Short mmCIF file of C-alpha atoms and ligand atoms in Angstrom, two decimals:
data_model
loop_
_atom_site.label_atom_id
_atom_site.label_comp_id
_atom_site.label_asym_id
_atom_site.label_seq_id
_atom_site.Cartn_x
_atom_site.Cartn_y
_atom_site.Cartn_z
CA MET A 85 -10.60 24.80 8.43
CA PRO A 86 -9.94 27.25 5.60
CA MET A 87 -12.76 28.51 3.37
CA ASP A 88 -13.34 26.38 0.29
CA ASP A 89 -12.09 29.14 -1.96
CA GLY A 90 -9.73 30.91 0.44
CA PRO A 91 -5.94 30.79 0.62
CA LEU A 92 -4.24 27.52 1.60
CA THR A 93 -1.06 26.88 3.51
CA TYR A 94 1.27 24.29 2.01
CA ALA A 95 0.26 21.77 4.71
CA GLU A 96 -3.41 22.26 3.81
CA PHE A 97 -2.58 21.86 0.13
CA LEU A 98 -0.70 18.61 0.83
CA ALA A 99 -3.57 17.19 2.87
CA ARG A 100 -6.24 18.17 0.35
CA VAL A 101 -4.60 17.22 -2.92
CA PRO A 102 -6.62 14.26 -4.32
CA LYS A 103 -4.91 10.89 -3.93
CA VAL A 104 -4.79 7.36 -5.26
CA GLU A 105 -3.07 4.89 -2.96
CA LEU A 106 -1.45 1.73 -4.34
CA HIS A 107 0.41 0.30 -1.34
CA CYS A 108 -1.55 -0.35 1.82
CA HIS A 109 -2.08 -3.67 3.60
CA PHE A 110 -5.53 -4.50 4.95
CA PRO A 111 -4.24 -6.23 8.15
CA GLY A 112 -1.91 -3.26 8.66
CA THR A 113 -4.80 -0.80 8.69
CA VAL A 114 -6.40 -2.05 11.94
CA PHE A 115 -6.43 0.77 14.49
CA PRO A 116 -5.02 -0.38 17.85
CA ALA A 117 -8.25 0.35 19.72
CA THR A 118 -10.19 -1.67 17.11
CA ALA A 119 -7.73 -4.58 17.40
CA ILE A 120 -8.20 -4.64 21.18
CA GLU A 121 -12.00 -4.47 20.90
CA LEU A 122 -12.02 -7.30 18.36
CA ALA A 123 -9.61 -9.37 20.51
CA GLU A 124 -11.92 -9.00 23.51
CA LYS A 125 -15.04 -9.76 21.45
CA ASN A 126 -13.51 -12.84 19.83
CA GLY A 127 -11.48 -14.11 22.80
CA VAL A 128 -8.10 -13.69 21.06
CA GLU A 129 -4.78 -12.92 22.80
CA LEU A 130 -2.62 -9.95 21.76
CA PRO A 131 0.94 -9.13 22.88
CA SER A 132 -0.53 -6.09 24.72
CA MET A 133 -4.06 -4.92 25.45
CA ASP A 134 -2.88 -1.30 25.82
CA PRO A 135 -3.48 0.67 22.58
CA ASP A 136 -0.41 2.82 23.30
CA GLU A 137 1.84 -0.24 23.67
CA LEU A 138 0.50 -2.66 21.07
CA TYR A 139 2.27 -1.19 18.02
CA ARG A 140 5.79 -0.99 19.43
CA TYR A 141 8.70 -2.78 17.71
CA ASP A 142 12.10 -1.92 16.28
CA SER A 143 12.61 -4.48 13.53
CA ILE A 144 10.65 -5.75 10.56
CA THR A 145 10.41 -9.25 12.07
CA ASP A 146 8.90 -7.90 15.33
CA PHE A 147 6.55 -5.72 13.31
CA LEU A 148 5.41 -8.69 11.19
CA ALA A 149 4.80 -10.75 14.35
CA VAL A 150 2.45 -8.07 15.76
CA LEU A 151 0.77 -7.68 12.35
CA GLN A 152 0.00 -11.39 12.26
CA ALA A 153 -1.24 -11.38 15.87
CA VAL A 154 -3.61 -8.52 15.05
CA SER A 155 -4.86 -10.30 11.93
CA LYS A 156 -6.00 -13.18 14.17
CA THR A 157 -8.45 -10.84 15.95
CA LEU A 158 -10.51 -10.77 12.73
CA VAL A 159 -12.86 -13.73 13.01
CA GLU A 160 -16.23 -12.81 11.51
CA PRO A 161 -16.91 -11.23 8.09
CA ASP A 162 -18.33 -8.18 9.94
CA ASP A 163 -14.92 -7.67 11.60
CA PHE A 164 -13.38 -7.36 8.13
CA ALA A 165 -16.12 -4.94 7.07
CA ARG A 166 -15.48 -2.73 10.12
CA VAL A 167 -11.73 -2.53 9.51
CA ALA A 168 -12.14 -1.80 5.78
CA TYR A 169 -14.68 0.95 6.49
CA GLU A 170 -12.57 2.56 9.22
CA THR A 171 -9.38 2.68 7.16
CA LEU A 172 -11.07 4.10 4.07
CA ALA A 173 -12.85 6.74 6.17
CA ASP A 174 -9.47 7.67 7.67
CA GLY A 175 -7.88 7.97 4.22
CA VAL A 176 -10.69 10.27 3.10
CA HIS A 177 -10.56 12.46 6.20
CA THR A 178 -6.79 12.78 6.57
CA GLY A 179 -5.68 12.79 2.93
CA ASN A 180 -8.58 13.14 0.45
CA LEU A 181 -8.25 9.51 -0.64
CA ARG A 182 -10.25 8.86 -3.82
CA TYR A 183 -9.19 5.35 -4.84
CA ARG A 184 -7.08 2.65 -3.19
CA GLU A 185 -5.75 -0.74 -4.28
CA MET A 186 -5.33 -2.57 -0.97
CA PHE A 187 -3.40 -5.79 -0.29
CA PHE A 188 -5.02 -8.54 1.72
CA ASN A 189 -3.42 -11.86 2.78
CA PRO A 190 -5.91 -14.74 2.71
CA ASP A 191 -3.33 -17.05 4.32
CA TYR A 192 -3.46 -14.96 7.52
CA HIS A 193 -7.15 -15.62 7.95
CA TYR A 194 -7.70 -19.28 7.02
CA PRO A 195 -6.61 -20.48 10.52
CA GLN A 196 -9.56 -18.53 11.98
CA GLY A 197 -11.89 -20.72 9.90
CA LEU A 198 -12.76 -18.17 7.21
CA SER A 199 -13.06 -19.02 3.53
CA TYR A 200 -11.60 -16.87 0.75
CA ASP A 201 -15.12 -15.80 -0.26
CA GLU A 202 -15.99 -14.79 3.32
CA ILE A 203 -12.81 -12.71 3.59
CA VAL A 204 -13.41 -10.88 0.30
CA GLY A 205 -17.12 -10.56 1.09
CA GLY A 206 -16.45 -9.00 4.49
CA ILE A 207 -13.90 -6.51 3.20
CA GLY A 208 -16.24 -5.78 0.28
CA ASP A 209 -19.08 -4.86 2.65
CA GLY A 210 -16.84 -2.28 4.33
CA ILE A 211 -15.70 -0.93 0.96
CA ARG A 212 -19.32 -0.50 -0.18
CA ARG A 213 -20.27 1.30 3.03
CA ALA A 214 -17.32 3.70 2.69
CA HIS A 215 -18.14 4.28 -0.97
CA GLY A 216 -21.76 5.04 -0.10
CA GLU A 217 -20.81 7.57 2.57
CA PHE A 218 -17.72 9.21 1.09
CA GLY A 219 -17.58 8.27 -2.62
CA VAL A 220 -14.14 6.69 -2.09
CA ARG A 221 -13.39 3.59 -4.17
CA CYS A 222 -11.22 0.59 -3.37
CA ASN A 223 -10.15 -2.62 -5.08
CA LEU A 224 -8.12 -5.48 -3.64
CA ILE A 225 -4.80 -7.18 -4.37
CA ALA A 226 -4.51 -10.75 -3.12
CA ALA A 227 -1.06 -10.91 -1.52
CA ILE A 228 1.19 -13.96 -1.36
CA SER A 229 2.80 -14.18 2.07
CA ARG A 230 6.43 -15.21 1.56
CA PHE A 231 6.39 -16.72 5.02
CA HIS A 232 4.00 -19.43 3.87
CA GLY A 233 6.28 -20.51 1.01
CA PRO A 234 6.12 -20.96 -2.78
CA GLU A 235 3.46 -23.71 -2.78
CA ALA A 236 1.06 -21.56 -0.78
CA GLY A 237 1.77 -18.81 -3.33
CA VAL A 238 0.65 -21.04 -6.19
CA ALA A 239 -2.40 -22.13 -4.16
CA LEU A 240 -3.34 -18.47 -3.59
CA VAL A 241 -3.25 -17.68 -7.31
CA GLU A 242 -5.32 -20.82 -8.01
CA THR A 243 -7.88 -19.66 -5.42
CA VAL A 244 -8.08 -16.17 -6.93
CA LEU A 245 -8.64 -17.69 -10.39
CA ALA A 246 -11.26 -20.16 -9.13
CA HIS A 247 -13.22 -17.51 -7.16
CA PRO A 248 -13.37 -14.41 -9.36
CA HIS A 249 -14.54 -11.22 -7.59
CA ASP A 250 -14.94 -7.82 -9.22
CA LEU A 251 -12.97 -6.27 -6.34
CA VAL A 252 -9.85 -8.44 -6.69
CA VAL A 253 -7.75 -6.88 -9.45
CA GLY A 254 -4.33 -8.49 -9.08
CA ILE A 255 -1.67 -10.40 -7.18
CA GLY A 256 1.00 -9.02 -4.84
CA MET A 257 3.65 -10.47 -2.54
CA ASP A 258 4.76 -9.29 0.90
CA ASP A 259 6.25 -10.59 4.17
CA LEU A 260 9.63 -12.31 4.28
CA THR A 261 10.64 -15.96 3.94
CA PRO A 262 11.18 -17.83 7.24
CA GLU A 263 14.89 -17.05 6.68
CA GLY A 264 14.08 -13.31 6.62
CA LYS A 265 14.69 -12.83 2.91
CA GLU A 266 12.81 -11.40 -0.09
CA ALA A 267 13.98 -14.21 -2.46
CA PRO A 268 11.56 -13.22 -5.24
CA GLU A 269 12.86 -15.92 -7.60
CA ILE A 270 11.43 -18.81 -5.58
CA PHE A 271 7.88 -17.59 -6.28
CA VAL A 272 8.21 -17.82 -10.07
CA ASP A 273 5.54 -20.53 -10.45
CA ALA A 274 2.85 -18.46 -8.72
CA TYR A 275 3.65 -15.45 -10.89
CA ALA A 276 3.77 -17.54 -14.07
CA LEU A 277 0.28 -18.81 -13.31
CA ALA A 278 -0.96 -15.27 -12.63
CA ASN A 279 0.60 -13.92 -15.82
CA GLU A 280 -0.73 -16.77 -17.97
CA ASN A 281 -4.22 -15.88 -16.79
CA GLY A 282 -3.92 -12.16 -17.37
CA LEU A 283 -3.81 -11.00 -13.74
CA ASN A 284 -2.01 -7.77 -12.84
CA VAL A 285 1.05 -8.49 -10.70
CA THR A 286 3.27 -6.53 -8.34
CA ALA A 287 5.76 -7.51 -5.61
CA HIS A 288 7.57 -6.10 -2.59
CA VAL A 289 11.27 -6.10 -3.55
CA GLY A 290 14.34 -3.98 -2.94
CA GLU A 291 12.96 -2.98 0.44
CA ILE A 292 14.86 -4.59 3.30
CA ASP A 293 18.47 -4.25 4.39
CA GLY A 294 20.45 -6.74 2.31
CA SER A 295 18.19 -6.77 -0.74
CA THR A 296 19.73 -5.54 -4.00
CA PRO A 297 18.94 -4.00 -7.40
CA ARG A 298 19.02 -7.57 -8.71
CA ASP A 299 15.85 -8.32 -6.70
CA VAL A 300 14.12 -5.52 -8.62
CA LEU A 301 15.34 -7.02 -11.91
CA ILE A 302 13.99 -10.45 -10.91
CA ALA A 303 10.60 -8.93 -10.15
CA LEU A 304 10.55 -7.31 -13.60
CA ASP A 305 12.09 -10.06 -15.73
CA VAL A 306 11.24 -13.31 -13.93
CA LEU A 307 7.99 -12.43 -12.14
CA GLY A 308 6.75 -10.10 -14.89
CA CYS A 309 5.64 -7.36 -12.47
CA ASP A 310 3.66 -4.37 -13.69
CA ARG A 311 4.96 -2.26 -10.85
CA ILE A 312 7.28 -2.54 -7.81
CA ASP A 313 6.43 -2.03 -4.14
CA HIS A 314 9.19 -0.11 -2.28
CA GLY A 315 12.30 -0.77 -4.45
CA TYR A 316 14.62 1.64 -2.57
CA ARG A 317 17.68 -0.58 -3.04
CA ILE A 318 17.55 0.00 -6.81
CA LEU A 319 19.72 3.05 -6.16
CA GLY A 320 22.72 0.72 -5.76
CA ASP A 321 22.97 0.19 -9.53
CA PRO A 322 22.70 3.15 -11.95
CA GLU A 323 22.11 0.77 -14.88
CA VAL A 324 19.02 -0.73 -13.24
CA VAL A 325 17.79 2.79 -12.39
CA ARG A 326 18.23 3.82 -16.04
CA ARG A 327 16.31 0.82 -17.26
CA ALA A 328 13.43 1.37 -14.80
CA ARG A 329 13.30 5.03 -15.84
CA ASP A 330 13.31 4.19 -19.57
CA GLU A 331 10.58 1.57 -19.11
CA ARG A 332 8.54 3.89 -16.88
CA VAL A 333 8.34 1.31 -14.09
CA HIS A 334 6.23 2.59 -11.20
CA PHE A 335 7.43 2.29 -7.58
CA THR A 336 4.90 2.46 -4.74
CA THR A 337 7.00 3.99 -1.96
CA CYS A 338 6.17 4.41 1.73
CA PRO A 339 7.90 7.29 3.58
CA HIS A 340 7.02 6.61 7.22
CA SER A 341 7.36 2.82 7.28
CA SER A 342 10.79 2.96 5.65
CA VAL A 343 12.03 5.66 8.04
CA TRP A 344 10.77 3.58 10.96
CA LEU A 345 12.19 0.23 9.81
CA TYR A 346 15.42 1.15 8.00
CA GLY A 347 16.64 4.33 9.66
CA PHE A 348 16.33 6.53 6.57
CA THR A 349 15.75 10.23 7.24
CA PHE A 350 13.20 12.30 5.34
CA GLU A 351 15.92 14.81 4.45
CA GLU A 352 18.08 12.16 2.71
CA HIS A 353 15.48 9.58 1.84
CA PRO A 354 15.93 7.16 -1.09
CA ILE A 355 12.42 8.18 -2.22
CA ARG A 356 13.73 11.69 -2.86
CA GLN A 357 16.71 10.27 -4.76
CA MET A 358 14.48 7.98 -6.80
CA PHE A 359 12.35 10.97 -7.80
CA LEU A 360 15.38 13.12 -8.67
CA GLN A 361 16.74 10.31 -10.84
CA GLY A 362 13.55 10.32 -12.89
CA LEU A 363 11.81 7.23 -11.53
CA ARG A 364 8.02 7.22 -11.42
CA ILE A 365 6.98 6.95 -7.79
CA SER A 366 3.93 7.45 -5.59
CA LEU A 367 3.62 8.02 -1.82
CA ASN A 368 1.68 5.49 0.24
CA THR A 369 0.97 4.53 3.86
CA ASP A 370 1.94 0.79 3.88
CA ASP A 371 0.46 -0.07 7.35
CA PRO A 372 -0.69 3.34 8.61
CA PRO A 373 -1.49 2.91 12.34
CA PHE A 374 1.41 0.46 12.74
CA PHE A 375 3.81 3.28 11.80
CA ALA A 376 1.89 6.12 13.46
CA THR A 377 0.99 7.59 10.10
CA ASP A 378 -1.98 8.23 7.81
CA LEU A 379 -2.42 9.32 4.21
CA GLY A 380 -2.38 12.99 5.19
CA LYS A 381 0.87 12.65 7.16
CA GLU A 382 2.66 10.91 4.30
CA PHE A 383 2.27 14.20 2.42
CA VAL A 384 2.03 16.87 5.13
CA ILE A 385 5.11 15.49 6.89
CA GLY A 386 6.71 13.07 4.40
CA ALA A 387 6.45 15.02 1.14
CA ALA A 388 7.16 18.34 2.86
CA GLN A 389 10.25 17.12 4.73
CA MET A 390 11.56 15.35 1.62
CA GLY A 391 11.46 18.73 -0.10
CA PHE A 392 8.77 18.10 -2.70
CA ALA A 393 7.40 21.32 -4.25
CA PRO A 394 3.73 21.67 -5.34
CA GLU A 395 4.47 20.68 -8.95
CA HIS A 396 6.33 17.58 -7.70
CA VAL A 397 3.39 16.62 -5.50
CA ALA A 398 1.05 16.99 -8.47
CA GLN A 399 3.33 14.62 -10.41
CA LEU A 400 3.37 12.06 -7.56
CA CYS A 401 -0.44 12.07 -7.40
CA LEU A 402 -0.82 11.72 -11.18
CA ASN A 403 1.83 8.95 -11.24
CA ALA A 404 -0.42 6.93 -8.93
CA VAL A 405 -3.39 7.43 -11.26
CA ASP A 406 -1.31 6.28 -14.23
CA ALA A 407 -0.06 3.16 -12.41
CA CYS A 408 -3.38 1.99 -10.98
CA TRP A 409 -5.21 -1.02 -12.39
CA LEU A 410 -8.55 0.63 -13.19
CA PRO A 411 -9.78 0.30 -16.79
CA GLU A 412 -8.29 2.98 -19.08
CA PRO A 413 -11.48 5.08 -19.49
CA GLU A 414 -11.86 5.29 -15.69
CA LYS A 415 -8.21 6.24 -15.29
CA GLU A 416 -8.66 8.97 -17.88
CA ARG A 417 -11.65 10.41 -15.99
CA LEU A 418 -9.75 10.25 -12.71
CA ARG A 419 -6.77 11.97 -14.31
CA GLU A 420 -8.97 14.80 -15.62
CA ASP A 421 -10.60 15.24 -12.19
CA PHE A 422 -7.21 15.25 -10.45
CA CYS A 423 -5.70 17.78 -12.88
CA ARG A 424 -8.64 20.14 -12.44
CA GLU A 425 -8.63 19.88 -8.64
CA ILE A 426 -4.86 20.16 -8.33
CA ASP A 427 -4.86 23.28 -10.52
CA ALA A 428 -7.58 24.85 -8.35
CA LEU A 429 -5.72 24.00 -5.12
CA THR A 430 -2.39 25.23 -6.51
CA ALA A 431 -3.97 28.58 -7.41
CA ARG A 432 -4.97 29.05 -3.74
CA LEU A 433 -1.50 28.46 -2.29
CA THR A 434 -0.23 31.40 -0.27
ZN1 LIG B 648 4.11 -3.08 2.08
#
């Protein structure tokens, strides 16, 4: 490791620059060895009990099937605490993670007999342990699973409203419909309920092959989203890009998962194009061990290979601070800390 005031290579700079992460899924953070240990402890079947084989797939539907199988290995609140602690520790150690807003899908866990409060309580225990050891902070986004349909989406928002927790700061939406679509418009009732009650809202749109800039517009205009998760397909319509740029819409993008699932290359990645066209983006891990990545790699490999210079990386990190759902005074403090640390790290670049 370099001295704390010595010169830094660009890779060291990219790993050490302080980070806020806005797009990471709790069930997608389970390390394969942890999933196998939990499966053995809880008597749950997995597609493979070999940690080198478990996370192998070549389509989003296969990936989602393994993700849901792994989520079934979490049975006791302590299992949730372990996973939350391990992923936050990894974010700190690989990428200097300071604050994360992490999706969790209650609908994945109800079949294992857990209540919403037990799920949040378990994850919360892991968050508190990580905060105590590393100072890292984390809040949660309750995610609607498209697979479970619009009525389950409304039920999730009702549950979030009926069981307020300090940690749960908004509503998201991921997965695909049983037909393999994003179809954001069919979830309008869930989002209307969330908006009426003042919840922050975001949604995965414009991600998969076949989705369009119109899906991004629906998320903004019909669902009332504060920010967009992925959104790569926006590049198909310059007018929608212009609007998102003018309205300073934030896109939480994920370099490694999109390369893995959609065949993009880092050298010609839509994320790079989105940045060059003036959109406000951040870099995130999505489901880190499922795509053989971590927060450090998203920058050390992703940002570097996409051609981001130090001043661009500083902008990406500050974009994430600006788009997070912390109260304004806390965001302001975080921004000041980040600016000071980024300046000090930049001065040490060789
Ligand atoms: Zn995602």
